[in-house]
Coordinates of C-alpha atoms in Angstrom, one line a residue:
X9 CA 54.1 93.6 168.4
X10 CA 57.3 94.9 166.7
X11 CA 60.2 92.4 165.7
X12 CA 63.5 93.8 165.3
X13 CA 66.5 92.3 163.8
X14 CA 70.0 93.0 165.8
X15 CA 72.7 93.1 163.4
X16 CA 75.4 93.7 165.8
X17 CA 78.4 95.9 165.3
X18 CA 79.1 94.8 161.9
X19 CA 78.5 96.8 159.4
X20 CA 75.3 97.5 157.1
X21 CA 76.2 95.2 154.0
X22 CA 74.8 92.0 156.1
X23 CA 71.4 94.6 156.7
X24 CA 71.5 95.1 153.1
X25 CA 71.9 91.6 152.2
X26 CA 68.8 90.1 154.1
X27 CA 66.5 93.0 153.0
X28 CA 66.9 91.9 149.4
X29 CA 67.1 88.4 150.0
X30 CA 64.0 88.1 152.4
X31 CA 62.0 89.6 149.3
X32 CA 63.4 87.7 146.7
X33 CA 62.9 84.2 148.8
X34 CA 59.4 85.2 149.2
X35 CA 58.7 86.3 145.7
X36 CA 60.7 82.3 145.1
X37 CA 58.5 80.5 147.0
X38 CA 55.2 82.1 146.0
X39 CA 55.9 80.9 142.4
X40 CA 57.3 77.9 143.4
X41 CA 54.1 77.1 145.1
X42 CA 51.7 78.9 143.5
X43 CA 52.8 79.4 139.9
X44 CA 49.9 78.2 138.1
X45 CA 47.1 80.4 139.4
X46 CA 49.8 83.6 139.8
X47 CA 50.5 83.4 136.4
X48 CA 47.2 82.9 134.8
X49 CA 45.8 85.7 136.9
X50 CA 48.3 87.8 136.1
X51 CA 48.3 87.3 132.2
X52 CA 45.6 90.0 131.3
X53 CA 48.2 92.8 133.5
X54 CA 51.2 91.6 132.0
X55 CA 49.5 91.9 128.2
X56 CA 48.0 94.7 129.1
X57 CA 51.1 96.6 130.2
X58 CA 53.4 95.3 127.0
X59 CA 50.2 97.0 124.6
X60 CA 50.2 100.0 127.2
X61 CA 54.0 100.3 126.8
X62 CA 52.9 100.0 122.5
X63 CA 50.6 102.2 122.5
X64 CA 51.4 104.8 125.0
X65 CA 53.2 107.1 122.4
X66 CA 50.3 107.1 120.3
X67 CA 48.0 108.2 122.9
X68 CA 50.3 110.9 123.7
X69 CA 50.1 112.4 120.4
X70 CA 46.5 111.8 120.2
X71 CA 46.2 113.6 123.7
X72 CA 48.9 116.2 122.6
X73 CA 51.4 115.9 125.2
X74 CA 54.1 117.9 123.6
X75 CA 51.6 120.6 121.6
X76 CA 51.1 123.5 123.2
X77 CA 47.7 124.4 121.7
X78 CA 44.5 121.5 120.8
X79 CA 45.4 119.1 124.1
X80 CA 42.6 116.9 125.2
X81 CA 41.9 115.0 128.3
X82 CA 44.2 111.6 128.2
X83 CA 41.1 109.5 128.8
X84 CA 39.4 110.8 125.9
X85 CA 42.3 110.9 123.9
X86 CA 42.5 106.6 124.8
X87 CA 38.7 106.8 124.0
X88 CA 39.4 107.9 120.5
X89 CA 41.8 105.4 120.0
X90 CA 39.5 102.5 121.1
X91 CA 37.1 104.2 118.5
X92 CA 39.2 104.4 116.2
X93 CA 40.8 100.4 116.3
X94 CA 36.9 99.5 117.0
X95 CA 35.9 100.8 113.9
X96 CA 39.0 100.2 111.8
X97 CA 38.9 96.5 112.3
X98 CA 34.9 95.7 110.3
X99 CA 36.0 98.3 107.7
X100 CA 38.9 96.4 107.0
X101 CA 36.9 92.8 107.7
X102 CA 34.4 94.0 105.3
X103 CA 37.0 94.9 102.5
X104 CA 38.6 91.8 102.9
X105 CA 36.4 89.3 103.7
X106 CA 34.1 89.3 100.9
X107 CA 37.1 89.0 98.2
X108 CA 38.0 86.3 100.4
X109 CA 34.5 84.6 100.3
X110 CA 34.4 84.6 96.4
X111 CA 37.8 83.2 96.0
X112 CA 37.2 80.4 98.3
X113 CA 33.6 79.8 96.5
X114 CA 35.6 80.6 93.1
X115 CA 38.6 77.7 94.5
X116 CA 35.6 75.4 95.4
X117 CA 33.5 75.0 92.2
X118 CA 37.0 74.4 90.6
X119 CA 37.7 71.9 93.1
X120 CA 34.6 70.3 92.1
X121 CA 34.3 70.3 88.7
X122 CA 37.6 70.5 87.6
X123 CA 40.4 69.5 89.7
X124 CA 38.7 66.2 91.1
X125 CA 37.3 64.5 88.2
X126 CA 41.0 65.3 86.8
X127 CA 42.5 64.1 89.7
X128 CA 40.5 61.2 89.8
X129 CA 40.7 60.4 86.2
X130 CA 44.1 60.5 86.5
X131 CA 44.4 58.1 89.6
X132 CA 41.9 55.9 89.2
X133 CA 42.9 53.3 86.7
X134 CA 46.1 53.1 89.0
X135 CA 43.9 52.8 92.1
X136 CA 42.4 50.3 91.0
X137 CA 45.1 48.2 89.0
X138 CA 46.9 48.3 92.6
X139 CA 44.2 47.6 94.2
X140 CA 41.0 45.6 92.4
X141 CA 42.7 43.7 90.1
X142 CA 45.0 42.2 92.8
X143 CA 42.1 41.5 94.9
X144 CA 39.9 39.5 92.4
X145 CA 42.4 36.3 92.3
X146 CA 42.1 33.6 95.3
X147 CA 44.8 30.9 95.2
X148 CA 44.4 30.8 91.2
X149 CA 40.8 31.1 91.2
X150 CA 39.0 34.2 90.3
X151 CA 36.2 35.0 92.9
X152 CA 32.3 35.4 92.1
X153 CA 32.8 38.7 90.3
X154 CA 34.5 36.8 87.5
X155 CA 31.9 36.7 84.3
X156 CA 33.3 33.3 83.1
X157 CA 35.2 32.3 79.9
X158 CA 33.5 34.3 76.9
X159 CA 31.3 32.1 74.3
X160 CA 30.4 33.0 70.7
X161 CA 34.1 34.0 69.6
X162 CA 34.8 34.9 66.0
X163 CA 37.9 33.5 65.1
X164 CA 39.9 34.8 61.8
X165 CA 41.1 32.6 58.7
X166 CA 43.9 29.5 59.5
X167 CA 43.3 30.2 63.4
X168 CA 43.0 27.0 65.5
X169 CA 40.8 27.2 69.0
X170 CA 41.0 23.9 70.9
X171 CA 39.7 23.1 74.2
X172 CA 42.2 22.1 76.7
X173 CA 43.1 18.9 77.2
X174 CA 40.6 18.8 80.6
X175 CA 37.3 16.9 81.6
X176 CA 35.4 19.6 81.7
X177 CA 37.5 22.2 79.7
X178 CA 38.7 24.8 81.3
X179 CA 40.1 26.8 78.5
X180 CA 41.5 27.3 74.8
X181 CA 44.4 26.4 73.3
X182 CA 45.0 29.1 70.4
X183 CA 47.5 28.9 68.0
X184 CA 47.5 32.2 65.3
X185 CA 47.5 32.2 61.6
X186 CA 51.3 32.6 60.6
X187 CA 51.0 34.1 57.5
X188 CA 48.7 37.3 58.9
X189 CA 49.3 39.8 61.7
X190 CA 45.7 40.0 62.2
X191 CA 42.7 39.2 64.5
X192 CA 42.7 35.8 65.9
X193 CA 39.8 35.8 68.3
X194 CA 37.2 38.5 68.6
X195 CA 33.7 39.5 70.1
X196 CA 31.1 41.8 71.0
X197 CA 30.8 43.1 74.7
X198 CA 26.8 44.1 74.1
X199 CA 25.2 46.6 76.5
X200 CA 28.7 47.4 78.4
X201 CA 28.4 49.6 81.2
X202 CA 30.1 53.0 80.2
X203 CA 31.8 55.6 82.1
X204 CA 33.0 53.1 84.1
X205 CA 36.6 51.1 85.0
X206 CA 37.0 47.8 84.4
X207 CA 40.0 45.5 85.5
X208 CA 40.5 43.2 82.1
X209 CA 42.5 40.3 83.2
X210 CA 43.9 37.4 80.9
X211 CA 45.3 34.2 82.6
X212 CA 47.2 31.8 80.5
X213 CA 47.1 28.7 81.5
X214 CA 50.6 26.9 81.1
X215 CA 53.8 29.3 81.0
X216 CA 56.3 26.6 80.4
X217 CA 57.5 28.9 77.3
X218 CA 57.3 32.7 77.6
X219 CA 54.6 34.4 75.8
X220 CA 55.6 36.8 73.1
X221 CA 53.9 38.6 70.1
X222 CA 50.0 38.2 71.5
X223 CA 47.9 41.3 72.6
X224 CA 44.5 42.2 73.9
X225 CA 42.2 45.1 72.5
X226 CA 39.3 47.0 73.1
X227 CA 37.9 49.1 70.1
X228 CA 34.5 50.7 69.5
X229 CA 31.9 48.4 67.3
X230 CA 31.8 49.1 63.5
X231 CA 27.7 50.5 64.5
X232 CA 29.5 52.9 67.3
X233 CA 29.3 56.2 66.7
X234 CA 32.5 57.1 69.3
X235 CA 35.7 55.7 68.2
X236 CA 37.3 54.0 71.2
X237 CA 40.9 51.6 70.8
X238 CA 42.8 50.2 73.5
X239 CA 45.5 47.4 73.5
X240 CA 47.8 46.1 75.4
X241 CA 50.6 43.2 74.8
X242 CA 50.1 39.8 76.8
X243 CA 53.4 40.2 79.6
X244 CA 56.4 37.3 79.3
X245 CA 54.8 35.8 82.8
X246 CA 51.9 34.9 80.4
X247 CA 49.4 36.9 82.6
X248 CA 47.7 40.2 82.1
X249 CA 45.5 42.4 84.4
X250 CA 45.4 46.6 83.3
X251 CA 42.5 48.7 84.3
X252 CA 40.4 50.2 81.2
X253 CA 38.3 53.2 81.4
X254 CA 35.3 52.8 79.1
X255 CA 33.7 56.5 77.9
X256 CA 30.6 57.8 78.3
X257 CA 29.8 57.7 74.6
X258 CA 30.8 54.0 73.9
X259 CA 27.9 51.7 74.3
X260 CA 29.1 48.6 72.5
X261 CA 32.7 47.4 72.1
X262 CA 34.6 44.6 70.4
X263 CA 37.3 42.2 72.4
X264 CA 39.9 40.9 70.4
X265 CA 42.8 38.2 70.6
X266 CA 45.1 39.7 68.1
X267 CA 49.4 37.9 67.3
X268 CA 52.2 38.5 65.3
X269 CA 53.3 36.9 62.3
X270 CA 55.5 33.7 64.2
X271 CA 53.9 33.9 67.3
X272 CA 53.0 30.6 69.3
X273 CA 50.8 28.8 71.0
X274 CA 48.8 30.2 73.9
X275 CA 46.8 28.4 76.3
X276 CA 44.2 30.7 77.9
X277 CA 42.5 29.8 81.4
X278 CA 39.9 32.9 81.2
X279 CA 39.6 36.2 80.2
X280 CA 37.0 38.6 81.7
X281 CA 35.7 41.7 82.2
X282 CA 35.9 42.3 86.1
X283 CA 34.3 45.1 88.2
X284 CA 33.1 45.1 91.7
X285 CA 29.4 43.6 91.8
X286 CA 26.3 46.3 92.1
X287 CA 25.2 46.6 96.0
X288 CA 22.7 43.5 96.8
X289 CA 20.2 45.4 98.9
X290 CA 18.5 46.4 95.9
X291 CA 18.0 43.9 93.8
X292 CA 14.9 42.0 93.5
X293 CA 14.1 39.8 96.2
X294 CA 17.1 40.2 98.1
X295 CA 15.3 40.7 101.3
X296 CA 12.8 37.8 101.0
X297 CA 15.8 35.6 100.7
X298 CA 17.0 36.7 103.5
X299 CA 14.2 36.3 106.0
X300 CA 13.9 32.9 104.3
X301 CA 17.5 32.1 105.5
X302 CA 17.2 33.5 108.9
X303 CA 13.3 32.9 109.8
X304 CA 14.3 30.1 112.3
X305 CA 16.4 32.9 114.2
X306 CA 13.5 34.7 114.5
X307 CA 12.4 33.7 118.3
X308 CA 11.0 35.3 121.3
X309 CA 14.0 34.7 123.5
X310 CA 16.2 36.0 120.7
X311 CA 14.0 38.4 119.9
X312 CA 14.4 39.7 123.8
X313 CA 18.3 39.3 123.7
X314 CA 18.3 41.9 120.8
X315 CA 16.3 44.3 122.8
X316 CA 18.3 43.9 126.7
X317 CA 21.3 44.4 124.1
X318 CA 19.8 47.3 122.3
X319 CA 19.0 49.0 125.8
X320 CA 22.5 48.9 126.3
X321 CA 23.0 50.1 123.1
X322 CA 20.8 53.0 123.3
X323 CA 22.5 53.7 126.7
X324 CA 25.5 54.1 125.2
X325 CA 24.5 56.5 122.5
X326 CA 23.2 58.2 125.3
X327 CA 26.4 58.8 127.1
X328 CA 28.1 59.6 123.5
X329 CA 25.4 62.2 123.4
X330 CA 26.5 63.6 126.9
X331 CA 30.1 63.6 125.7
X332 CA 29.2 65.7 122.6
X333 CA 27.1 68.3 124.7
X334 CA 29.9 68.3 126.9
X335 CA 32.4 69.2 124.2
X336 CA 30.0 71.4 122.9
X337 CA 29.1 72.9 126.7
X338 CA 33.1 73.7 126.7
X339 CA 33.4 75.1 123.7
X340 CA 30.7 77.9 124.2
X341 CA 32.7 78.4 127.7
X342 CA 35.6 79.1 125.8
X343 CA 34.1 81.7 123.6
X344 CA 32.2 83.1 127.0
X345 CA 35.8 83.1 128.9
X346 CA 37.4 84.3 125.8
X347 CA 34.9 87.3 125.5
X348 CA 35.1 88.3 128.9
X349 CA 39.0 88.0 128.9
X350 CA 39.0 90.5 125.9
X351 CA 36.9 92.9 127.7
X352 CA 38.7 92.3 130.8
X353 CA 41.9 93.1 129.2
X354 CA 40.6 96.4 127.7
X355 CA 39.7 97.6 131.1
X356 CA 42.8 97.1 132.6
X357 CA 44.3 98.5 129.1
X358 CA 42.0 101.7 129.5
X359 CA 43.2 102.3 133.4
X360 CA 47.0 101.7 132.0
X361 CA 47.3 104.2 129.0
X362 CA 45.5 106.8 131.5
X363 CA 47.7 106.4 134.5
X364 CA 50.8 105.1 132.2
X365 CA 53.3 108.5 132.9
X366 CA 52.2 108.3 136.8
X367 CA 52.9 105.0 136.8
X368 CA 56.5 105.1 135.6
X369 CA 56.9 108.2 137.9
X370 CA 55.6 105.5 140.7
X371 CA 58.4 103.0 140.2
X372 CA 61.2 105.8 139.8
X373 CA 60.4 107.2 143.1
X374 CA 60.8 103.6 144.6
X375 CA 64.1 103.5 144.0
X376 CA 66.4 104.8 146.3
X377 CA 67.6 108.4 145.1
X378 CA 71.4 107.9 144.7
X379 CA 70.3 104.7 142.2
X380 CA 68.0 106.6 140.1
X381 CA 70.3 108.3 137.8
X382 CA 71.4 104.4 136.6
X383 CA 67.9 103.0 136.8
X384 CA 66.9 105.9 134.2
X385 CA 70.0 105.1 132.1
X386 CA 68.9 101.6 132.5
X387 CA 65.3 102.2 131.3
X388 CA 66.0 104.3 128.5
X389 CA 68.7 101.6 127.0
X390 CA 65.5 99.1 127.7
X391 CA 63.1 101.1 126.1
X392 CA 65.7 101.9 122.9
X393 CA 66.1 98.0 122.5
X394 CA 63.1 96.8 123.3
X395 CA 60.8 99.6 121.3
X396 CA 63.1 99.8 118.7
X397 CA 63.1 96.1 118.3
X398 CA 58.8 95.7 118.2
X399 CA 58.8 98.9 116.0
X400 CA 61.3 97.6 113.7
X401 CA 60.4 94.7 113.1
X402 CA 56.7 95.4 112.7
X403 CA 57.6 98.0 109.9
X404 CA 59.6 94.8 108.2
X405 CA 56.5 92.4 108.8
X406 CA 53.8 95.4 106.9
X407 CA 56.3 95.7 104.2
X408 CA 56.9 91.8 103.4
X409 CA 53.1 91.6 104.1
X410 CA 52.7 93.9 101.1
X411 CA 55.3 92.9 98.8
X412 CA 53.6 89.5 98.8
X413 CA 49.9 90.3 98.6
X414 CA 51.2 92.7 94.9
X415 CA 52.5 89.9 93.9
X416 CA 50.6 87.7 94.0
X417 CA 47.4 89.4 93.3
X418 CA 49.0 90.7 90.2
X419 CA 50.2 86.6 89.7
X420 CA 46.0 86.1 90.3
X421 CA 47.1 83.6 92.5
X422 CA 43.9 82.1 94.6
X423 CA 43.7 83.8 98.3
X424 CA 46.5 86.2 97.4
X425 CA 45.5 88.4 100.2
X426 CA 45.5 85.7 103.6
X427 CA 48.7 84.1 102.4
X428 CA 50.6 88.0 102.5
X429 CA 48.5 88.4 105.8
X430 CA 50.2 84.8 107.3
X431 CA 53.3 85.9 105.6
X432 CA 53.4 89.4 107.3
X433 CA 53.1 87.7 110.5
X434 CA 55.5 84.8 110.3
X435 CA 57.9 87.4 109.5
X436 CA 58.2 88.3 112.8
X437 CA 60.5 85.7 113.6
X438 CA 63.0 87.4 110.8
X439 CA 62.9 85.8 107.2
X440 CA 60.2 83.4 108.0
X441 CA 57.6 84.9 106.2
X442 CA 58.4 84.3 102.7
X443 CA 59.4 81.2 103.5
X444 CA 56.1 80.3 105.2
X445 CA 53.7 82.2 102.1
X446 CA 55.8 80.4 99.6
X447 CA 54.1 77.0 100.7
X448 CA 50.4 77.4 100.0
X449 CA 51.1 79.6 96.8
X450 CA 53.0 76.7 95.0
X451 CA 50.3 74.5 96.0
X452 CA 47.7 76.7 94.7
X453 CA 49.8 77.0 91.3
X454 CA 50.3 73.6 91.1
X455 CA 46.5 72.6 91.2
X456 CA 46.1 74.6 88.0
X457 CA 47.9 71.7 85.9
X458 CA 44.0 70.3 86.3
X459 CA 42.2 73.0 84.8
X460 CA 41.1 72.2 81.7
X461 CA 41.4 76.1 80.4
X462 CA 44.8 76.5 81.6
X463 CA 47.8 74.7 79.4
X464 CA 50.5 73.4 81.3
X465 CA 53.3 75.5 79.7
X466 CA 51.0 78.5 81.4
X467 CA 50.8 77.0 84.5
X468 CA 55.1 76.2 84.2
X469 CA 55.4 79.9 83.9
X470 CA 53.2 81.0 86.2
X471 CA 54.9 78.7 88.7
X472 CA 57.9 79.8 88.0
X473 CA 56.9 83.5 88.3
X474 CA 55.6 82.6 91.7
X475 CA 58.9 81.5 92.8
X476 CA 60.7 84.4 91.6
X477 CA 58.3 86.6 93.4
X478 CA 59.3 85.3 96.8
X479 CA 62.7 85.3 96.0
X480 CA 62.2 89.1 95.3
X481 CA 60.6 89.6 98.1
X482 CA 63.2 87.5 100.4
X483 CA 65.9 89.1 98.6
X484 CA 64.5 92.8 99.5
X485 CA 63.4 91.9 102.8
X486 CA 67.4 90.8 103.4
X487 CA 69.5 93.3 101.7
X488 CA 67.5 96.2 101.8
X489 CA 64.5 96.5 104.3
X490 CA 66.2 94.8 107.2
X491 CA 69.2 96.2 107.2
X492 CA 67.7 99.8 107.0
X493 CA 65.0 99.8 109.3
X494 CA 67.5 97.8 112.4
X495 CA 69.7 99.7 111.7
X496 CA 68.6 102.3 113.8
X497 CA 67.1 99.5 116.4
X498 CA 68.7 96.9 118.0
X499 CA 70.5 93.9 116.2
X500 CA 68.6 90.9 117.4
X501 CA 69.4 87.7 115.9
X502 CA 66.5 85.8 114.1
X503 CA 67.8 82.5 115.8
X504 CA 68.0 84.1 119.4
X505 CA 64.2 85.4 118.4
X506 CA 62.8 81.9 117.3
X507 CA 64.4 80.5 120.7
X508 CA 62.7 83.0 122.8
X509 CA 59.4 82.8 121.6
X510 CA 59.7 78.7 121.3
X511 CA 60.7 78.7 125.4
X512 CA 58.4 81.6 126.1
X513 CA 55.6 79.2 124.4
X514 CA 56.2 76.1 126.3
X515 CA 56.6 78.0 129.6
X516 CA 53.6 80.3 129.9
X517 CA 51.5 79.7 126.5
X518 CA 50.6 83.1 124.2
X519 CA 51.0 84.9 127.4
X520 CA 54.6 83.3 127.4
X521 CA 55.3 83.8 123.7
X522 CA 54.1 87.5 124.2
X523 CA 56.7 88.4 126.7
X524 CA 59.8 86.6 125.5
X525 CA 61.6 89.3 123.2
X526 CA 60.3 91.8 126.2
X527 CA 62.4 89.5 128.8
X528 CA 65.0 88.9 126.3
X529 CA 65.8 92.5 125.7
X530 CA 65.8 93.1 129.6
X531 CA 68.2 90.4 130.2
X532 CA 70.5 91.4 128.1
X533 CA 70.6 95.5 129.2
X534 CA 71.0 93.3 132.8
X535 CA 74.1 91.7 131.2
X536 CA 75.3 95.1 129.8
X537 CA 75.1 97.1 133.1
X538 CA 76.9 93.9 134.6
X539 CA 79.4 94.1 132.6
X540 CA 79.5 97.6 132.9
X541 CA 79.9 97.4 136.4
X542 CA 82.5 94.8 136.3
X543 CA 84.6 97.4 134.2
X544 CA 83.9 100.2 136.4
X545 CA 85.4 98.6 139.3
X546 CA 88.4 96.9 137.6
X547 CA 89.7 100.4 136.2
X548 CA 88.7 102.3 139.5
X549 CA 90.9 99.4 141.7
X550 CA 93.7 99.7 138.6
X551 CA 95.2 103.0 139.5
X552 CA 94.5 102.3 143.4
X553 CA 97.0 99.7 143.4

């Protein structure tokens, strides 16, 4: 059955008209309806026509389409480029990678052994003075870790030590001999725990004057061999708590009560030595006290309760187990789907490259004859913008890549050679790169400050050598390398590019981002030859009237 549409007597523009728009509905309501699956289907072709249309030049020369003499079949010609790529890629893996491996193992035992303990050296007292020491009082009351007011204290010449005015005593009240600036209270801390932190707190007991001129010190025994000395002053609020780092090498120390000539009376509630009790589960008898305590529970109906309850249990570690093989089940899958996606896409590459100069012959002779002079034109402006833009720009992104890795390899800056690989690609969206290699080589300077080999004036230096670097390389990259190498390309703005490849990601993914500056450079040739036309016609209808 044949269908024909009567158009009447009018004349062919309303013929015209539905043959484009019939197509162009149908192409409409395809995607409309079935986007998703059109699009991911299509993704290997489209991907595999923008590398085509990359690396179609380069299979020319390699094929010798313009050399009269030494041409070789185009399929071999793409066959010694996949050789070529195939084997490029491990050389350059395994001159890289194992640099690579030694820095990171290199950036790891200095991790360990130096920037850590520095780290945590340098934290830790304040850790825990934030922390601990403001967790060891209750309502007043220090908590079971508390080691009690100390006994067997030496007191200096003309000092007075009373018990407070309490049944029991709670305390002592001290008054200081007026006439030294000495001592007032002191004693030995035998076998103290070393190479650890301890959170020294002194409560007074009364504050009803402030309390001025008294201080607390830790120094090494007279029969140490280390010399140890901290102090600190007793606060106005008449309480104290500072974290104190013991070393290694000091196995006995000496508290001591020390105040100024005039000072006054201080009441003390307690002083101590606090630090977070050892784990119970190994000490002595811990465990027999606790079946003693919790024998009675120890029934057959309980008993049974724990076990319907552990069957549950079990169960659900089951199904956790399920959900882990399942994540694991879908990660393979995506390797598996991204293997065969790879290989899928070469295929379709392969066919391209060999067919590639038939194929634009294809969609030339499509269009109708008296159009093909300005679909030419319109190609060629295409392929200028377009090619000249990717080419451009990837000559830009080698060059920053380059400048960085020298200098910061020269800088010996850790993983010199990733960071100008990341920068080399950021700076595809114009002026990015620096910006984005800049971050993770400050960070990597600024760990040195804990190396114990390096001084910090060094590591000022070098910091400051690293900034200047990138601002070389952001300054070359703007006034010289840019400018030059676009010039002879299109002028693209680096804002325009970052919005392309932002909407191109959130409307079709990589795929998406891929073809964004490809259907950004086509839009605007379709803007040109609009405006073109526009023009055409106003000055051909200008002299007519």
């Amino acid at each position: 059955m044949r269908i024909e549409i009567d158009f009447g007597s009018s004349s062919g523009n309303l013929r015209r008209a539905v043959l484009v728009t019939l197509p162009v509905v149908a192409i409409a309501a395809c995607l409309w309806f079935f986007g998703g699956p059109i699009l991911e289907t299509c993704s290997p072709f489209a991907l595999a026509f923008v590398l085509a249309y990359l690396l179609s030049p380069v299979v020319d020369w390699i094929a010798g389409e313009r050399r009269g003499r030494l041409r070789i079949h185009r399929a071999l010609a793409i066959l010694l480029l996949y050789l070529g790529v195939g084997l490029s890629i491990p050389m350059v893996l395994a001159a890289i990678l194992p640099r690579i491996f030694a820095e990171g193992a290199e950036f790891g035992r200095k991790v360990s052994r130096d920037y850590l303990p520095a780290l945590g050296a340098e934290l830790r007292p304040r850790l825990e003075y934030w922390f601990s020491a403001k967790s060891l009082l209750e309502n007043g009351d220090f908590t079971e870790w508390n080691e009690g007011l100390p006994i067997d204290w030496e007191a200096s010449e003309d000092a007075r030590c009373f018990p407070l005015d309490e049944d029991p005593p709670s305390g002592l009240r001290v008054s200081p001999a007026v006439e030294e600036q000495a001592w007032v209270l002191s004693q030995n801390l035998a076998e103290l725990p070393s190479d650890s932190t301890f959170t020294l707190a002194v409560v007074v007991r009364e504050a009803t004057s402030e309390v001025h001129g008294w201080t607390v010190a830790l120094t090494s025994d007279q029969s140490a061999a280390t010399s140890f000395a901290w102090r600190s002053p007793i606060p106005p609020a008449g309480g104290l708590r500072e974290s104190v780092y013991i070393p290694a090498e000091v196995e006995r120390a000496l508290f001591s009560l020390e105040a100024e000539p005039g000072a006054g009376e201080i009441r003390l509630e307690s002083v101590a030595l606090l630090q977070p009790p050892p784990l119970p589960f190994f000490q002595p008898g811990y465990w027999t006290g606790v079946y003693e305590e919790y024998r009675h529970l120890l029934t057959w109906s309980n008993l049974s309760t724990v076990f319907t309850y552990g069957a549950k249990g079990a169960g659900m570690v089951a199904g956790g187990a399920g959900g882990a093989w399942a994540w694991l089940s879908a990660r393979v899958g995506g390797l598996v789907s991204l293997a065969v996606y790879v290989a899928l896409l070469c295929v379709i590459l392969f066919y391209m490259l060999l067919d590639f100069t038939a194929f634009k012959q294809g969609c030339l002779e499509v269009i109708p004859e008296k159009w093909r002079p300005r679909a030419v034109g319109f190609a060629s402006e295409l392929d200028r913008q377009l090619g000249g833009f990717i080419r451009g720009q990837a000559m830009v992104c080698l060059s920053v890549g380059l400048m960085v890795t020298f200098f910061l390899l020269i800088l010996r800056v850790p993983f010199a050679i990733p960071i100008g690989i990341a920068a080399g690609c950021f700076n595809f969206i114009p002026y990015l790169g620096p910006a984005m290699g800049m971050v993770p080589a400050v960070t990597l300077t600024l760990l040195e400050f804990f190396d114990p080999e390096t001084t910090a004036n060094w590591v000022l230096i070098k910091l400051l050598l690293v900034l200047g670097s990138f601002m070389v390389v952001q300054a070359a990259d703007g006034l010289l390398i840019s400018p030059k190498v676009m010039a002879k390309t299109v002028d693209v703005s680096p804002l325009v590019v970052m919005a392309a490849l932002m909407l191109g990601g959130g409307i079709a993914g990589v795929t998406g981002m891929v073809l964004a500056i490809p259907m950004y450079c086509l839009l605007r040739v379709l803007v040109g030859e609009y405006r073109r036309e526009i023009r055409d016609e106003a000055g051909s209808a200008g002299p007519e009237s």
